[in-house]
Tab-separated table of C-alpha atoms in Angstrom:
chain	number	residue	atom	x	y	z
W	1	MET	CA	-32.175	74.541	-83.256
W	2	LYS	CA	-31.853	77.645	-81.215
W	3	ALA	CA	-30.753	77.492	-77.599
W	4	THR	CA	-33.022	79.408	-75.318
W	5	ALA	CA	-31.615	81.295	-72.402
W	6	ARG	CA	-33.048	80.423	-69.072
W	7	LYS	CA	-34.214	83.188	-66.833
W	8	PRO	CA	-32.413	83.287	-63.508
W	9	ALA	CA	-34.441	81.973	-60.617
W	10	LYS	CA	-36.143	84.693	-58.676
W	11	ALA	CA	-34.243	85.401	-55.482
W	12	THR	CA	-36.257	85.360	-52.342
W	13	ALA	CA	-35.187	86.708	-49.026
W	14	ARG	CA	-36.122	83.957	-46.609
W	15	THR	CA	-34.847	83.716	-43.085
W	16	ALA	CA	-34.074	80.463	-41.334
W	17	VAL	CA	-37.353	80.841	-39.448
W	18	ASP	CA	-39.304	81.264	-42.726
W	19	ALA	CA	-37.683	78.125	-44.122
W	20	GLY	CA	-38.765	76.082	-41.123
W	21	ALA	CA	-35.221	75.771	-39.785
W	22	ALA	CA	-34.251	76.506	-36.239
W	23	PRO	CA	-33.620	80.197	-35.535
W	24	ARG	CA	-30.008	81.274	-35.614
W	25	ARG	CA	-28.354	81.563	-32.253
W	26	PRO	CA	-25.247	83.507	-31.448
W	27	LEU	CA	-22.035	81.585	-30.897
W	28	ASP	CA	-21.882	83.166	-27.448
W	29	ASP	CA	-24.720	80.846	-26.401
W	30	LEU	CA	-22.439	77.808	-26.667
W	31	LEU	CA	-20.636	76.746	-23.500
W	32	LEU	CA	-17.603	75.415	-25.379
W	33	TYR	CA	-17.194	78.707	-27.233
W	34	ARG	CA	-17.408	80.704	-24.015
W	35	LEU	CA	-14.920	78.408	-22.266
W	36	SER	CA	-12.607	78.624	-25.272
W	37	ARG	CA	-12.682	82.432	-25.163
W	38	LEU	CA	-12.022	82.431	-21.426
W	39	LEU	CA	-9.115	80.039	-21.958
W	40	ALA	CA	-7.783	82.219	-24.768
W	41	VAL	CA	-7.545	85.200	-22.425
W	42	ALA	CA	-6.392	83.555	-19.189
W	43	GLY	CA	-4.453	80.819	-20.967
W	44	SER	CA	-2.496	83.334	-23.009
W	45	MET	CA	-1.123	84.801	-19.780
W	46	VAL	CA	0.103	81.350	-18.745
W	47	ILE	CA	1.517	80.681	-22.216
W	48	ARG	CA	3.426	83.982	-22.216
W	49	LEU	CA	4.785	83.146	-18.782
W	50	CYS	CA	5.816	79.620	-19.808
W	51	GLU	CA	7.369	80.585	-23.121
W	52	GLY	CA	8.767	84.002	-22.250
W	53	ARG	CA	10.138	83.461	-18.786
W	54	PHE	CA	10.671	79.707	-18.544
W	55	GLY	CA	11.321	78.635	-22.154
W	56	ILE	CA	8.739	75.843	-22.215
W	57	THR	CA	5.525	75.305	-24.169
W	58	ARG	CA	2.082	74.882	-22.640
W	59	ARG	CA	2.227	71.149	-23.417
W	60	GLU	CA	5.569	70.871	-21.710
W	61	TRP	CA	4.127	72.732	-18.711
W	62	ARG	CA	1.209	70.319	-18.599
W	63	LEU	CA	3.592	67.341	-18.565
W	64	ILE	CA	5.802	68.922	-15.896
W	65	ALA	CA	2.758	69.671	-13.722
W	66	THR	CA	1.428	66.134	-14.224
W	67	LEU	CA	4.749	64.564	-13.243
W	68	ALA	CA	5.029	66.909	-10.248
W	69	SER	CA	1.594	65.900	-8.980
W	70	ARG	CA	1.702	62.174	-9.822
W	71	GLY	CA	5.363	61.237	-9.569
W	72	GLU	CA	7.183	58.989	-12.040
W	73	LEU	CA	5.020	57.625	-14.839
W	74	GLY	CA	5.352	55.593	-17.990
W	75	SER	CA	4.917	57.489	-21.252
W	76	SER	CA	1.418	56.092	-21.887
W	77	GLN	CA	0.339	56.878	-18.338
W	78	LEU	CA	1.678	60.410	-18.676
W	79	ALA	CA	-0.214	60.912	-21.944
W	80	GLU	CA	-3.417	59.635	-20.343
W	81	HIS	CA	-3.150	61.766	-17.190
W	82	ALA	CA	-2.188	64.876	-19.175
W	83	GLN	CA	-4.979	64.171	-21.693
W	84	LEU	CA	-2.631	64.360	-24.677
W	85	ASP	CA	-2.184	61.903	-27.512
W	86	ARG	CA	0.918	59.733	-27.370
W	87	ALA	CA	2.639	61.372	-30.347
W	88	ARG	CA	2.411	64.868	-28.830
W	89	THR	CA	3.456	63.520	-25.459
W	90	SER	CA	6.476	61.788	-26.988
W	91	LYS	CA	7.565	64.943	-28.809
W	92	ALA	CA	7.171	67.114	-25.696
W	93	VAL	CA	8.971	64.546	-23.516
W	94	GLY	CA	11.878	64.522	-25.979
W	95	SER	CA	12.106	68.294	-25.707
W	96	LEU	CA	11.927	68.206	-21.896
W	97	VAL	CA	14.643	65.549	-21.740
W	98	ALA	CA	16.840	67.701	-24.028
W	99	LYS	CA	16.223	70.666	-21.693
W	100	LYS	CA	17.184	68.433	-18.740
W	101	LEU	CA	13.822	68.994	-17.044
W	102	VAL	CA	12.645	65.368	-17.307
W	103	SER	CA	14.612	62.152	-16.910
W	104	ARG	CA	13.957	58.957	-18.830
W	105	VAL	CA	14.953	55.754	-17.018
W	106	ALA	CA	14.603	52.358	-18.721
W	107	ARG	CA	13.338	49.469	-16.613
W	108	ALA	CA	15.893	46.794	-15.865
W	109	GLY	CA	15.234	43.784	-18.068
W	110	ASP	CA	12.942	45.630	-20.515
W	111	ARG	CA	14.483	48.701	-22.122
W	112	ARG	CA	11.256	49.368	-24.072
W	113	GLN	CA	9.506	50.477	-20.890
W	114	VAL	CA	10.746	53.747	-19.450
W	115	ARG	CA	9.801	55.729	-16.397
W	116	LEU	CA	9.635	59.495	-16.707
W	117	GLY	CA	10.244	61.823	-13.802
W	118	LEU	CA	11.236	65.380	-13.069
W	119	THR	CA	14.896	66.210	-12.684
W	120	ASP	CA	15.969	68.596	-9.935
W	121	SER	CA	15.831	71.394	-12.556
W	122	GLY	CA	12.342	70.295	-13.603
W	123	GLN	CA	11.144	70.275	-9.992
W	124	ALA	CA	12.691	73.715	-9.418
W	125	LEU	CA	10.922	75.071	-12.510
W	126	TYR	CA	7.626	73.623	-11.262
W	127	ASP	CA	8.176	75.060	-7.782
W	128	GLU	CA	8.711	78.517	-9.283
W	129	LEU	CA	6.031	78.438	-11.991
W	130	PHE	CA	3.148	76.761	-10.148
W	131	PRO	CA	2.556	79.652	-7.693
W	132	LEU	CA	2.496	82.103	-10.623
W	133	VAL	CA	-0.101	80.006	-12.477
W	134	THR	CA	-2.040	79.669	-9.222
W	135	ALA	CA	-2.069	83.476	-8.879
W	136	ILE	CA	-3.471	83.847	-12.419
W	137	ASN	CA	-6.139	81.268	-11.547
W	138	ALA	CA	-6.956	83.058	-8.274
W	139	GLY	CA	-7.291	86.357	-10.116
W	140	LEU	CA	-9.773	84.777	-12.499
W	141	MET	CA	-11.735	83.067	-9.728
W	142	GLY	CA	-11.738	86.345	-7.757
W	143	ALA	CA	-14.742	87.382	-9.825
W	144	LEU	CA	-16.792	84.819	-7.860
W	145	ASP	CA	-17.665	84.855	-4.180
W	146	ALA	CA	-16.967	81.706	-2.120
W	147	GLY	CA	-20.427	80.207	-2.701
W	148	GLU	CA	-20.328	80.866	-6.435
W	149	ALA	CA	-16.830	79.384	-6.662
W	150	GLU	CA	-17.996	76.246	-4.846
W	151	ARG	CA	-21.057	75.852	-7.130
W	152	PHE	CA	-18.924	76.537	-10.209
W	153	ASP	CA	-16.425	73.862	-9.124
W	154	ALA	CA	-19.249	71.367	-8.521
W	155	ALA	CA	-20.763	72.169	-11.926
W	156	LEU	CA	-17.378	71.672	-13.632
W	157	HIS	CA	-17.026	68.278	-11.935
W	158	ARG	CA	-20.466	67.236	-13.192
W	159	LEU	CA	-19.643	68.426	-16.725
W	160	GLN	CA	-16.327	66.554	-16.675
W	161	GLU	CA	-18.048	63.346	-15.558
W	162	ARG	CA	-20.650	63.730	-18.295
W	163	ASP	CA	-17.865	64.452	-20.789
W	164	ARG	CA	-16.087	61.202	-19.892
W	165	GLY	CA	-19.246	59.219	-20.667
W	166	ALA	CA	-20.061	61.249	-23.784
W	167	GLN	CA	-16.584	60.666	-25.224
W	168	GLN	CA	-17.188	56.931	-25.142
W	169	VAL	CA	-20.695	57.184	-26.591
W	170	HIS	CA	-19.862	59.799	-29.276
W	171	SER	CA	-16.267	58.866	-30.109
W	172	HIS	CA	-17.208	58.378	-33.779
W	173	LEU	CA	-17.998	62.108	-34.003
W	174	LEU	CA	-14.602	63.188	-32.716
W	175	SER	CA	-12.330	63.017	-35.729
W	176	PRO	CA	-9.708	64.307	-35.071
W	177	PRO	CA	-9.960	64.943	-31.339
W	178	SER	CA	-9.495	68.494	-30.154
W	179	CYS	CA	-8.286	69.765	-26.883
W	180	LEU	CA	-9.476	72.911	-25.157
W	181	TRP	CA	-7.499	72.411	-21.971
W	182	LEU	CA	-4.307	74.137	-21.056
């Protein structure tokens, strides 16, 4: 019995529209992509400042800023307020304690529970770095007039509120979770 060679299927040039699929849209149409690109540019300035001048990572900066604004917190509370998972928070806290920027104080009677707070050095770093980060933020927001800035802020608040609800409803889609916040 002789094997017969099959002829290759005839190639057809069909677009997504021809195939009945939705038309292709540029990535630039997606809000998350645009925010990510904006964060990549403005955030890189903050990262260079943190790492180059202050010797801390962006995560460490986030924890320092959270402790500066909220005061002493437990590790789980810090992770929640900084919107980081507990493992990353624990690693960053360990680094900050080693750098003497954060103190870890065990509760009397239960050494498993610790309170985290800024040391004097940590507070001094925050006091020096926060105005620089604020200036970067002001430079970015300078592209908007006062009314636009107010509407933009209101829109961000609405999106954040919607995001909180969507995370609960769509949590099964988020594996593993990603973070786009500095």
